[in-house]
């Protein structure tokens, strides 16, 4: 066998990520506020570009040649965004439920989960001392509890060993332990913990999610940190699905419960899409023009400076700046049309929500919207990222409308023709049951499962607990305590 060089002719196809394609993808996933910052940078680098508000819009109307209109079906049009999933990284959701506290609206207006909202409120120590006034215990235990509260760090942890604390105060270790349990019963749940495992255990116990398997996992957090899931699986004698659910439960806990008292309030949400109408005459879906930046190509300036470019380099540079400006304007126009297309399809699919509320949400996936709009699924994912929709029911993130489904056997109105109900509809049903429960008849998660089955929802207890927590509703123990305090007050 001999080695010798030779020439071979091969054919292959590949999709190249052009600068124009990268620009279109980057602009598509930005919110209007982020887009404005990007356009300001582009305008400062390109003398032919300027970002205008309402005043600029008047100038553009006065000079129709000031801005080049986008060409439908251009090279930077819709086909530029429908690219292969192998070429770009898809946006992946880490959960089925929106973060209601961060988005400023999630369809629920209850009080659970908002008791400790940051911004101008009491400190952690003040908040705990106020609750301690209603706690029951001996004078010695109350004295020790106040000392424990004074020694908590910013995250709410007790960093001083309990034996050392008892020795310094001249009390017994039993009284110190009773006082610590008293502090750990206060809100927010998890304060007074001595380590991360105890902090998470307190939160899971309040949710009625602390079982022997997850306790064993908490005792071996070092294995979880190293990603040694195989050994955890053997120790807990659990399946892959159970291990994944337990990890999700642990990640849902707040490792620093005291930090909520030192966080700045979240900025208000500015919607990107506006929906008007009542469903009778149709729905009007439009972009929010008030915070939508307008990019203008200054052709008058180009006409003035073009004759002064006498050498080839200057003329070529000016031509590149004009081409870049026109390309950016077309990309912005395509971004707006793509967002409107996806938003209109979402409104069409979730019309029941706009008419009857969250209980009428139907299961919806990005693939279904992508097939209906003839866009790629990754494009739909980018459109719905960091975008908010405002309607008569409030302000919602576009991802809120992509609800997972659960089996429904009752054939109720919210089931539609798909034999499934939206996860948000189930959460709304759970909230309705909890709101209607009397103070002396608090429903446990098992009782909620029974009541939901009567309404046609086939759902497991663990899923009920997960949906209840995602809706910001406390456990039966927490609700019983809150209603008892309300009656006492």
mmCIF file of C-alpha atoms in Angstrom, residues 112-273:
data_model
loop_
_atom_site.group_PDB
_atom_site.id
_atom_site.type_symbol
_atom_site.label_atom_id
_atom_site.label_comp_id
_atom_site.label_asym_id
_atom_site.label_seq_id
_atom_site.Cartn_x
_atom_site.Cartn_y
_atom_site.Cartn_z
ATOM 1 C CA UNK A 112 -49.524 34.967 48.808
ATOM 2 C CA UNK A 113 -45.895 35.407 47.876
ATOM 3 C CA UNK A 114 -46.079 39.192 48.156
ATOM 4 C CA UNK A 115 -45.958 39.490 51.950
ATOM 5 C CA UNK A 116 -42.263 40.255 51.916
ATOM 6 C CA UNK A 117 -42.001 42.504 48.895
ATOM 7 C CA UNK A 118 -38.796 44.536 48.991
ATOM 8 C CA UNK A 119 -38.448 48.242 48.763
ATOM 9 C CA UNK A 120 -38.928 50.574 51.705
ATOM 10 C CA UNK A 121 -40.160 47.857 54.094
ATOM 11 C CA UNK A 122 -38.838 46.769 57.475
ATOM 12 C CA UNK A 123 -35.491 45.093 57.935
ATOM 13 C CA UNK A 124 -35.215 41.373 58.544
ATOM 14 C CA UNK A 125 -34.658 41.908 62.259
ATOM 15 C CA UNK A 126 -37.660 44.229 62.592
ATOM 16 C CA UNK A 127 -39.856 41.848 60.635
ATOM 17 C CA UNK A 128 -38.914 38.889 62.832
ATOM 18 C CA UNK A 129 -39.304 40.856 66.071
ATOM 19 C CA UNK A 130 -42.823 41.914 65.029
ATOM 20 C CA UNK A 131 -43.792 38.276 64.537
ATOM 21 C CA UNK A 132 -42.124 37.205 67.757
ATOM 22 C CA UNK A 133 -44.580 39.341 69.729
ATOM 23 C CA UNK A 134 -47.330 36.863 68.762
ATOM 24 C CA UNK A 135 -45.283 33.724 69.455
ATOM 25 C CA UNK A 136 -45.965 31.487 72.437
ATOM 26 C CA UNK A 137 -43.163 30.495 74.757
ATOM 27 C CA UNK A 138 -41.632 31.033 78.159
ATOM 28 C CA UNK A 139 -40.024 34.403 78.954
ATOM 29 C CA UNK A 140 -36.610 32.741 78.849
ATOM 30 C CA UNK A 141 -37.252 31.265 75.407
ATOM 31 C CA UNK A 142 -38.538 34.586 74.078
ATOM 32 C CA UNK A 143 -35.410 36.287 75.427
ATOM 33 C CA UNK A 144 -33.179 33.710 73.694
ATOM 34 C CA UNK A 145 -35.179 34.051 70.450
ATOM 35 C CA UNK A 146 -34.529 37.804 70.437
ATOM 36 C CA UNK A 147 -30.842 37.169 70.896
ATOM 37 C CA UNK A 148 -30.877 34.645 68.042
ATOM 38 C CA UNK A 149 -32.577 37.158 65.750
ATOM 39 C CA UNK A 150 -29.904 39.698 66.576
ATOM 40 C CA UNK A 151 -27.168 37.254 65.550
ATOM 41 C CA UNK A 152 -28.606 36.276 62.145
ATOM 42 C CA UNK A 153 -26.561 37.271 59.113
ATOM 43 C CA UNK A 154 -27.922 39.071 56.043
ATOM 44 C CA UNK A 155 -29.084 35.803 54.472
ATOM 45 C CA UNK A 156 -30.986 34.804 57.621
ATOM 46 C CA UNK A 157 -28.550 32.126 58.839
ATOM 47 C CA UNK A 158 -27.444 31.549 62.429
ATOM 48 C CA UNK A 159 -23.664 31.351 62.162
ATOM 49 C CA UNK A 160 -23.006 31.036 65.892
ATOM 50 C CA UNK A 161 -23.068 27.450 67.273
ATOM 51 C CA UNK A 162 -26.116 26.925 69.469
ATOM 52 C CA UNK A 163 -24.021 25.529 72.328
ATOM 53 C CA UNK A 164 -21.818 28.620 72.312
ATOM 54 C CA UNK A 165 -24.884 30.869 72.267
ATOM 55 C CA UNK A 166 -26.401 29.008 75.244
ATOM 56 C CA UNK A 167 -23.122 29.283 77.141
ATOM 57 C CA UNK A 168 -22.820 33.012 76.460
ATOM 58 C CA UNK A 169 -26.396 33.660 77.613
ATOM 59 C CA UNK A 170 -26.176 31.339 80.596
ATOM 60 C CA UNK A 171 -29.166 29.227 79.563
ATOM 61 C CA UNK A 172 -29.666 25.544 78.901
ATOM 62 C CA UNK A 173 -29.195 24.031 75.466
ATOM 63 C CA UNK A 174 -32.794 22.745 75.555
ATOM 64 C CA UNK A 175 -34.152 26.267 75.972
ATOM 65 C CA UNK A 176 -31.863 27.476 73.197
ATOM 66 C CA UNK A 177 -33.129 24.742 70.871
ATOM 67 C CA UNK A 178 -36.753 25.593 71.711
ATOM 68 C CA UNK A 179 -36.048 29.271 71.009
ATOM 69 C CA UNK A 180 -34.379 28.375 67.707
ATOM 70 C CA UNK A 181 -37.418 26.347 66.658
ATOM 71 C CA UNK A 182 -39.537 29.382 67.523
ATOM 72 C CA UNK A 183 -37.414 31.595 65.238
ATOM 73 C CA UNK A 184 -37.495 28.999 62.476
ATOM 74 C CA UNK A 185 -41.302 29.028 62.580
ATOM 75 C CA UNK A 186 -41.355 32.700 61.577
ATOM 76 C CA UNK A 187 -41.605 34.093 58.063
ATOM 77 C CA UNK A 188 -39.834 34.033 55.666
ATOM 78 C CA UNK A 189 -39.415 30.305 55.979
ATOM 79 C CA UNK A 190 -35.791 29.235 56.281
ATOM 80 C CA UNK A 191 -34.534 31.955 58.619
ATOM 81 C CA UNK A 192 -32.647 30.684 61.637
ATOM 82 C CA UNK A 193 -31.143 27.776 59.725
ATOM 83 C CA UNK A 194 -27.604 26.815 60.586
ATOM 84 C CA UNK A 195 -26.650 25.527 57.151
ATOM 85 C CA UNK A 196 -28.007 25.236 53.642
ATOM 86 C CA UNK A 197 -29.468 21.765 54.145
ATOM 87 C CA UNK A 198 -31.477 22.895 57.178
ATOM 88 C CA UNK A 199 -32.685 26.016 55.333
ATOM 89 C CA UNK A 200 -33.995 23.938 52.424
ATOM 90 C CA UNK A 201 -35.473 21.345 54.781
ATOM 91 C CA UNK A 202 -37.503 24.002 56.574
ATOM 92 C CA UNK A 203 -38.940 25.275 53.297
ATOM 93 C CA UNK A 204 -39.733 21.805 51.978
ATOM 94 C CA UNK A 205 -41.326 20.804 55.279
ATOM 95 C CA UNK A 206 -43.653 23.795 55.129
ATOM 96 C CA UNK A 207 -44.684 22.765 51.606
ATOM 97 C CA UNK A 208 -45.248 19.205 52.835
ATOM 98 C CA UNK A 209 -42.565 18.006 50.402
ATOM 99 C CA UNK A 210 -39.954 16.742 52.870
ATOM 100 C CA UNK A 211 -39.870 12.948 52.570
ATOM 101 C CA UNK A 212 -37.101 10.506 53.597
ATOM 102 C CA UNK A 213 -35.627 10.378 50.082
ATOM 103 C CA UNK A 214 -35.220 14.120 49.735
ATOM 104 C CA UNK A 215 -33.917 14.325 53.323
ATOM 105 C CA UNK A 216 -31.236 11.811 52.385
ATOM 106 C CA UNK A 217 -30.342 13.920 49.358
ATOM 107 C CA UNK A 218 -30.087 17.039 51.531
ATOM 108 C CA UNK A 219 -27.693 15.202 53.833
ATOM 109 C CA UNK A 220 -25.468 14.575 50.803
ATOM 110 C CA UNK A 221 -25.522 17.950 49.070
ATOM 111 C CA UNK A 222 -21.836 17.535 48.272
ATOM 112 C CA UNK A 223 -22.725 14.673 45.922
ATOM 113 C CA UNK A 224 -25.394 16.796 44.294
ATOM 114 C CA UNK A 225 -22.937 19.671 43.869
ATOM 115 C CA UNK A 226 -20.476 17.342 42.136
ATOM 116 C CA UNK A 227 -23.235 16.000 39.900
ATOM 117 C CA UNK A 228 -22.846 12.442 41.192
ATOM 118 C CA UNK A 229 -26.453 11.511 40.424
ATOM 119 C CA UNK A 230 -25.714 7.809 40.017
ATOM 120 C CA UNK A 231 -24.633 7.471 43.640
ATOM 121 C CA UNK A 232 -27.577 9.561 44.839
ATOM 122 C CA UNK A 233 -29.905 7.331 42.849
ATOM 123 C CA UNK A 234 -28.516 4.248 44.562
ATOM 124 C CA UNK A 235 -28.634 5.820 48.022
ATOM 125 C CA UNK A 236 -32.191 7.075 47.659
ATOM 126 C CA UNK A 237 -33.367 4.016 45.729
ATOM 127 C CA UNK A 238 -35.251 6.314 43.388
ATOM 128 C CA UNK A 239 -35.824 6.433 39.646
ATOM 129 C CA UNK A 240 -34.408 9.046 37.311
ATOM 130 C CA UNK A 241 -37.752 10.866 37.262
ATOM 131 C CA UNK A 242 -37.929 10.996 41.066
ATOM 132 C CA UNK A 243 -34.341 12.247 41.280
ATOM 133 C CA UNK A 244 -35.122 14.987 38.751
ATOM 134 C CA UNK A 245 -38.241 16.046 40.657
ATOM 135 C CA UNK A 246 -36.390 16.156 43.968
ATOM 136 C CA UNK A 247 -33.633 18.269 42.429
ATOM 137 C CA UNK A 248 -36.280 20.607 41.009
ATOM 138 C CA UNK A 249 -37.854 20.871 44.489
ATOM 139 C CA UNK A 250 -34.485 21.765 46.017
ATOM 140 C CA UNK A 251 -33.754 24.354 43.341
ATOM 141 C CA UNK A 252 -37.154 25.970 43.895
ATOM 142 C CA UNK A 253 -36.167 26.856 47.474
ATOM 143 C CA UNK A 254 -34.588 30.166 48.412
ATOM 144 C CA UNK A 255 -31.073 29.550 49.785
ATOM 145 C CA UNK A 256 -30.929 33.107 51.191
ATOM 146 C CA UNK A 257 -34.379 33.870 52.649
ATOM 147 C CA UNK A 258 -33.169 37.010 54.415
ATOM 148 C CA UNK A 259 -31.929 38.728 51.248
ATOM 149 C CA UNK A 260 -35.447 39.615 50.151
ATOM 150 C CA UNK A 261 -35.379 42.480 52.661
ATOM 151 C CA UNK A 262 -32.353 44.089 51.037
ATOM 152 C CA UNK A 263 -33.282 43.872 47.340
ATOM 153 C CA UNK A 264 -34.237 46.868 45.266
ATOM 154 C CA UNK A 265 -37.779 46.785 43.828
ATOM 155 C CA UNK A 266 -38.090 45.502 40.276
ATOM 156 C CA UNK A 267 -38.582 48.176 37.597
ATOM 157 C CA UNK A 268 -42.063 48.464 36.063
ATOM 158 C CA UNK A 269 -42.762 46.408 32.978
ATOM 159 C CA UNK A 270 -43.259 48.262 29.690
ATOM 160 C CA UNK A 271 -45.358 46.199 27.243
ATOM 161 C CA UNK A 272 -44.128 45.568 23.719
ATOM 162 C CA UNK A 273 -47.467 44.415 22.255
#
